[in-house]
XYZ file of N, CA and C in Angstrom:
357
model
N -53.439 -8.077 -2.700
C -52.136 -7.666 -3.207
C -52.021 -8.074 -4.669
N -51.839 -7.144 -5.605
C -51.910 -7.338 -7.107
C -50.188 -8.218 -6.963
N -50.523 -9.248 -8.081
C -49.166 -9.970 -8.376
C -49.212 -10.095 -9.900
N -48.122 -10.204 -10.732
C -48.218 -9.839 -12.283
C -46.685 -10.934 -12.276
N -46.857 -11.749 -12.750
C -45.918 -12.932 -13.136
C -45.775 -13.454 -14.357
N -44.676 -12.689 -15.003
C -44.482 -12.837 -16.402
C -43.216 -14.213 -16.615
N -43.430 -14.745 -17.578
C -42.543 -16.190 -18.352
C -42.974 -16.133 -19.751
N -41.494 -16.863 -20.335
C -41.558 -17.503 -21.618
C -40.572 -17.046 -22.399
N -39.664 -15.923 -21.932
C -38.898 -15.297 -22.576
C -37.924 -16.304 -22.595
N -36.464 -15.776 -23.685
C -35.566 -16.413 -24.397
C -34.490 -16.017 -24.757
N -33.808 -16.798 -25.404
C -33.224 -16.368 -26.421
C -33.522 -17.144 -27.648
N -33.184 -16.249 -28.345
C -33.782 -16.730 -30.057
C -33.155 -16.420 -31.171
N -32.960 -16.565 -31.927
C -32.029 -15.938 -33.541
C -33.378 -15.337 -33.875
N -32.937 -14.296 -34.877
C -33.965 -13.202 -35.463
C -34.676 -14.220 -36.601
N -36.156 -13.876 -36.228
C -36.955 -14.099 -37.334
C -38.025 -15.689 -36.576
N -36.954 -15.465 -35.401
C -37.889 -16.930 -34.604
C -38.970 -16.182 -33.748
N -39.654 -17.043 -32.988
C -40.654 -16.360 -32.133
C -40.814 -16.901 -30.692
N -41.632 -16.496 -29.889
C -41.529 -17.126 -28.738
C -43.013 -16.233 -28.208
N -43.571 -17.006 -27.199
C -44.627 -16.951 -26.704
C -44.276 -16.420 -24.989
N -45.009 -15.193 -24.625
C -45.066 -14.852 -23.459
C -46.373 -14.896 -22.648
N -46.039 -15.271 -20.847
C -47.467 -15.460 -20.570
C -47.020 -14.511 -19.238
N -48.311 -13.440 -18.600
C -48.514 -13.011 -17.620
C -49.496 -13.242 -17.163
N -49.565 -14.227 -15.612
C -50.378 -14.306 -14.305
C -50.767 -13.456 -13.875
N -51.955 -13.372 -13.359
C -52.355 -12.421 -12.823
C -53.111 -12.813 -11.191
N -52.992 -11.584 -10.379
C -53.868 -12.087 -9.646
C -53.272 -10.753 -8.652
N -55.075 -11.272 -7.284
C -55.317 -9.494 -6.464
C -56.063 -8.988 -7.536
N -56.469 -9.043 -8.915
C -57.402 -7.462 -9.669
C -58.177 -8.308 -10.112
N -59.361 -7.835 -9.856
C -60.713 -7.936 -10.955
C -60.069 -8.226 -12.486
N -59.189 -9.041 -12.785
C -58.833 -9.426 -13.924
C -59.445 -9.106 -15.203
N -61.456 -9.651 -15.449
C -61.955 -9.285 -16.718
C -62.388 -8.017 -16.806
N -62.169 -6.992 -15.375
C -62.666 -5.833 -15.638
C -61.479 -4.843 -16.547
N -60.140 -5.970 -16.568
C -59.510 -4.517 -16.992
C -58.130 -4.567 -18.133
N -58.193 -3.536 -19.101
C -57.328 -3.722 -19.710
C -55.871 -3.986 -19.635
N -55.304 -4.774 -20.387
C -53.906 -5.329 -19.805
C -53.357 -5.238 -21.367
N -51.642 -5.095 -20.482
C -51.041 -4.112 -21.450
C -49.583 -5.109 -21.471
N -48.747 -5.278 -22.498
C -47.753 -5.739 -22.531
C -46.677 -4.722 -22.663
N -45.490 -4.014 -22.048
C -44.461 -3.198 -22.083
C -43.470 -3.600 -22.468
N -42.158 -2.862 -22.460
C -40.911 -3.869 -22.689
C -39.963 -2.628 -22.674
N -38.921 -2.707 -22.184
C -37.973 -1.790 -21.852
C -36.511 -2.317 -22.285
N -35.813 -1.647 -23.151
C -34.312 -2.068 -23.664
C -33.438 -1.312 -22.731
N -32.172 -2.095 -23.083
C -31.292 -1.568 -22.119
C -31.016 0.131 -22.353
N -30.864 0.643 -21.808
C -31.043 1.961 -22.046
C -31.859 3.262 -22.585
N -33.365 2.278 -21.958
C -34.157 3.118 -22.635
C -35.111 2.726 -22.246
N -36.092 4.089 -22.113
C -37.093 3.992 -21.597
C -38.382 2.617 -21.709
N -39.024 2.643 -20.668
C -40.097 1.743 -20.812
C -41.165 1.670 -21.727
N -41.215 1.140 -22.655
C -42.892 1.684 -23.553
C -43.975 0.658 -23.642
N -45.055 1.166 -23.721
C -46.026 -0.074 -24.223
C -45.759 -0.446 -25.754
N -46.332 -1.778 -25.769
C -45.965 -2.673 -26.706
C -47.548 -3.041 -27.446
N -48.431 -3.179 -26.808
C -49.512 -3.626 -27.013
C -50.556 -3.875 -25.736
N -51.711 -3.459 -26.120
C -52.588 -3.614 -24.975
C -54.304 -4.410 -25.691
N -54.716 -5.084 -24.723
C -56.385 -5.889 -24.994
C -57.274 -5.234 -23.886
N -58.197 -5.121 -24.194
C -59.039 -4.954 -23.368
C -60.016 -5.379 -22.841
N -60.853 -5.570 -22.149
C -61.635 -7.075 -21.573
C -62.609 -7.283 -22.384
N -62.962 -6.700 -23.933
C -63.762 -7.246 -25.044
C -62.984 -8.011 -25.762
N -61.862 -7.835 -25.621
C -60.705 -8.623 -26.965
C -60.365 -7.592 -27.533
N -60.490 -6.121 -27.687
C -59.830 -5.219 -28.743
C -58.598 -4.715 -28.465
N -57.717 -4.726 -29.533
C -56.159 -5.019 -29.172
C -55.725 -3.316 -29.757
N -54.960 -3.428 -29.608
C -54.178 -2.303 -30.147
C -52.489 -2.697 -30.028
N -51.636 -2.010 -31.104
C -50.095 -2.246 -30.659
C -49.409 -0.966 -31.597
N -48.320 -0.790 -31.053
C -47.379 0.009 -31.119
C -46.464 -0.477 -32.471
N -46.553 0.722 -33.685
C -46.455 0.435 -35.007
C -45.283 -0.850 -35.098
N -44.481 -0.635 -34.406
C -42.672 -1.598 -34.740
C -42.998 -2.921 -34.593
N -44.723 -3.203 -34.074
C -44.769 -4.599 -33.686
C -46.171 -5.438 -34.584
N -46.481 -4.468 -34.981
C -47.899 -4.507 -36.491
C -47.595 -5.816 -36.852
N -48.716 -6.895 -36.840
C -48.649 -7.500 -38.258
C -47.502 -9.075 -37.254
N -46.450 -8.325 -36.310
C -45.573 -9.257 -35.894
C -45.936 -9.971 -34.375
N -46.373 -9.535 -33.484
C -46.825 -9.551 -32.223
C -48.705 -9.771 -32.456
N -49.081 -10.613 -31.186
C -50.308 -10.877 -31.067
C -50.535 -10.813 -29.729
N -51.543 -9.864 -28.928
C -51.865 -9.754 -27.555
C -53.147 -10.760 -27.537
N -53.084 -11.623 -26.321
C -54.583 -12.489 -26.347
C -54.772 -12.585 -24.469
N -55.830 -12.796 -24.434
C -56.577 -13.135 -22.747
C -57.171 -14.531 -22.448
N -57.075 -15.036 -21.378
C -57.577 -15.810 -21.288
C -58.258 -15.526 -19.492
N -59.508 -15.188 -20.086
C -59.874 -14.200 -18.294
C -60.167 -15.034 -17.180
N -60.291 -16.663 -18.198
C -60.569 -17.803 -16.760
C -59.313 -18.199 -16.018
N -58.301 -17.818 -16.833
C -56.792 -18.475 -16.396
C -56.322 -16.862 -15.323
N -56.863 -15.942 -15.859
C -56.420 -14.626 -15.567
C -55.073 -14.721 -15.974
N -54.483 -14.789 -16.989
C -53.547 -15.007 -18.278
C -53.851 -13.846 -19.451
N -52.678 -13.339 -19.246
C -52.424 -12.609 -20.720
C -51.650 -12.849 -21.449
N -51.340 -12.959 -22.791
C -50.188 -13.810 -23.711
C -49.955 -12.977 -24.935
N -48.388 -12.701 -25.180
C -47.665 -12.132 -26.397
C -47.047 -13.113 -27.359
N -48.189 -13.268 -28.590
C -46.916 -14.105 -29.188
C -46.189 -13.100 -29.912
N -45.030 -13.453 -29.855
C -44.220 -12.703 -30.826
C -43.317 -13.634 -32.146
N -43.702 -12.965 -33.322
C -42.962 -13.855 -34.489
C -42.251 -12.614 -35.222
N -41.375 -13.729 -36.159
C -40.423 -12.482 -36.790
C -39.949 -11.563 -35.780
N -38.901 -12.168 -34.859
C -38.300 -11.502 -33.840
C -37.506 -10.638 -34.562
N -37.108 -9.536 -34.452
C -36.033 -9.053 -34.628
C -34.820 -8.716 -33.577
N -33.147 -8.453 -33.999
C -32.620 -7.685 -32.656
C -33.245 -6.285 -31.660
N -33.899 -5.580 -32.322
C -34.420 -4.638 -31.639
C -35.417 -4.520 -30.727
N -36.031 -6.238 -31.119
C -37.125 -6.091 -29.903
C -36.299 -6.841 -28.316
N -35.241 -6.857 -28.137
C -34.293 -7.495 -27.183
C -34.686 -6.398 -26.091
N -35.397 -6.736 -25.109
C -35.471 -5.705 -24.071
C -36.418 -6.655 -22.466
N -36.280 -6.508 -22.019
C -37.331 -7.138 -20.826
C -38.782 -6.736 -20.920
N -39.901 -7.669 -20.902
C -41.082 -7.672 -21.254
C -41.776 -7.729 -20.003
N -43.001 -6.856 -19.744
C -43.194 -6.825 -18.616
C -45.419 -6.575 -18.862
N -45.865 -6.689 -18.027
C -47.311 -6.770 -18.334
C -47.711 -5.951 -17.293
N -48.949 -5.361 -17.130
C -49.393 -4.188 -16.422
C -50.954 -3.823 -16.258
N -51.521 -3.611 -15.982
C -53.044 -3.281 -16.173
C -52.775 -1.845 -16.806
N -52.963 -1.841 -18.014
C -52.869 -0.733 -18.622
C -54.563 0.306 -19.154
N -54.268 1.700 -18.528
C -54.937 2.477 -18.380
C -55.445 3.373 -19.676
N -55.984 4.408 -19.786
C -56.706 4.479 -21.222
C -55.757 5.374 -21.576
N -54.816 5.661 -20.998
C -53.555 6.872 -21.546
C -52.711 6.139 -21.932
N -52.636 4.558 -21.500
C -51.772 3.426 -21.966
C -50.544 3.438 -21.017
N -50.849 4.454 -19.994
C -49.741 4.767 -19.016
C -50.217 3.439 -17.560
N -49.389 3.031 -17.504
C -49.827 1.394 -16.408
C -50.330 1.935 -15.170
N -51.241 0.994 -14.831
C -51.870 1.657 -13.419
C -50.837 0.923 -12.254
N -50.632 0.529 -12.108
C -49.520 -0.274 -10.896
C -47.822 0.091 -11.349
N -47.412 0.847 -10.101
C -46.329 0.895 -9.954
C -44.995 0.071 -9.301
N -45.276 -0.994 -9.096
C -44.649 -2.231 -9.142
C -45.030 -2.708 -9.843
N -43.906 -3.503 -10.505
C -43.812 -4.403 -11.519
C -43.418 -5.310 -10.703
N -43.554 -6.629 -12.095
C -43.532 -7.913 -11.786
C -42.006 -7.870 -12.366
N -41.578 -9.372 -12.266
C -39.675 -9.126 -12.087
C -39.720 -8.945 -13.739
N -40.561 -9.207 -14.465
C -40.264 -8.980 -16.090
C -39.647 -10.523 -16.443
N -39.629 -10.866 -17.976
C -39.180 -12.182 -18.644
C -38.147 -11.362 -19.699
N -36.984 -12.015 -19.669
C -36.164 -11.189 -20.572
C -36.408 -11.928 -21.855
N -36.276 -10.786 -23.190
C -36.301 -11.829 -24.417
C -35.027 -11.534 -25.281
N -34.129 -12.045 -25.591
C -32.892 -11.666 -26.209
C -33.208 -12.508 -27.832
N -33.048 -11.581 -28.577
C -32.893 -11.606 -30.188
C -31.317 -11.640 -30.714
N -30.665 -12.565 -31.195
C -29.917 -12.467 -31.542
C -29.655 -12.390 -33.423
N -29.014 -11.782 -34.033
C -28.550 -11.197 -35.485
C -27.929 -12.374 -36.092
């Protein structure tokens, strides 16, 4: 049974940061790319950033430069730091085994870590 157990979220004033971690476990963990999402209130779910079991990252332009995806495949741990928060990234953060369309392979989610940015 795949389980995806995300923590670390917050609240924060803009421009602070905070560190997110997703558990993993049930999947072949180093076989597969993992993806960080995040969904605001009223609006759709998107990926945020994804690694893949070499270390090659990719992220979604709004988070360039500000966000860092990392693995740790012995912990079966995936981790977002995020700096230079802004209000807009205020949405529930959620992690996924993410697929090469970047569309998540598991349709349950884990309960998500909320991160609130405050102005």
């Amino acid at each position: 049974q795949v389980q995806l157990v995300e923590s670390g979220g917050g609240l924060v004033q803009a421009g602070g940061s905070l560190r997110l971690s997703c558990a993993a476990s049930g999947i072949m963990f180093t076989m597969h790319r993992m993806g960080w999402y995040r969904q605001a209130p009223g609006k759709q779910r998107e990926l945020v950033a994804t690694i893949s079991s070499g270390g090659s990252t990719n992220y979604v332009d709004s988070v360039k430069g500000r966000f860092t995806i990392s693995r740790d495949n012995a912990k079966k741990t995936v981790f977002l730091q995020m700096n230079s928060l802004k209000p807009e990234d205020t949405a529930v953060y959620y992690c996924n085994v993410a697929l090469g369309s970047g569309m998540p392979a598991f349709h349950d989610w884990g309960q998500g870590t909320q991160v609130t940015v405050s102005s």
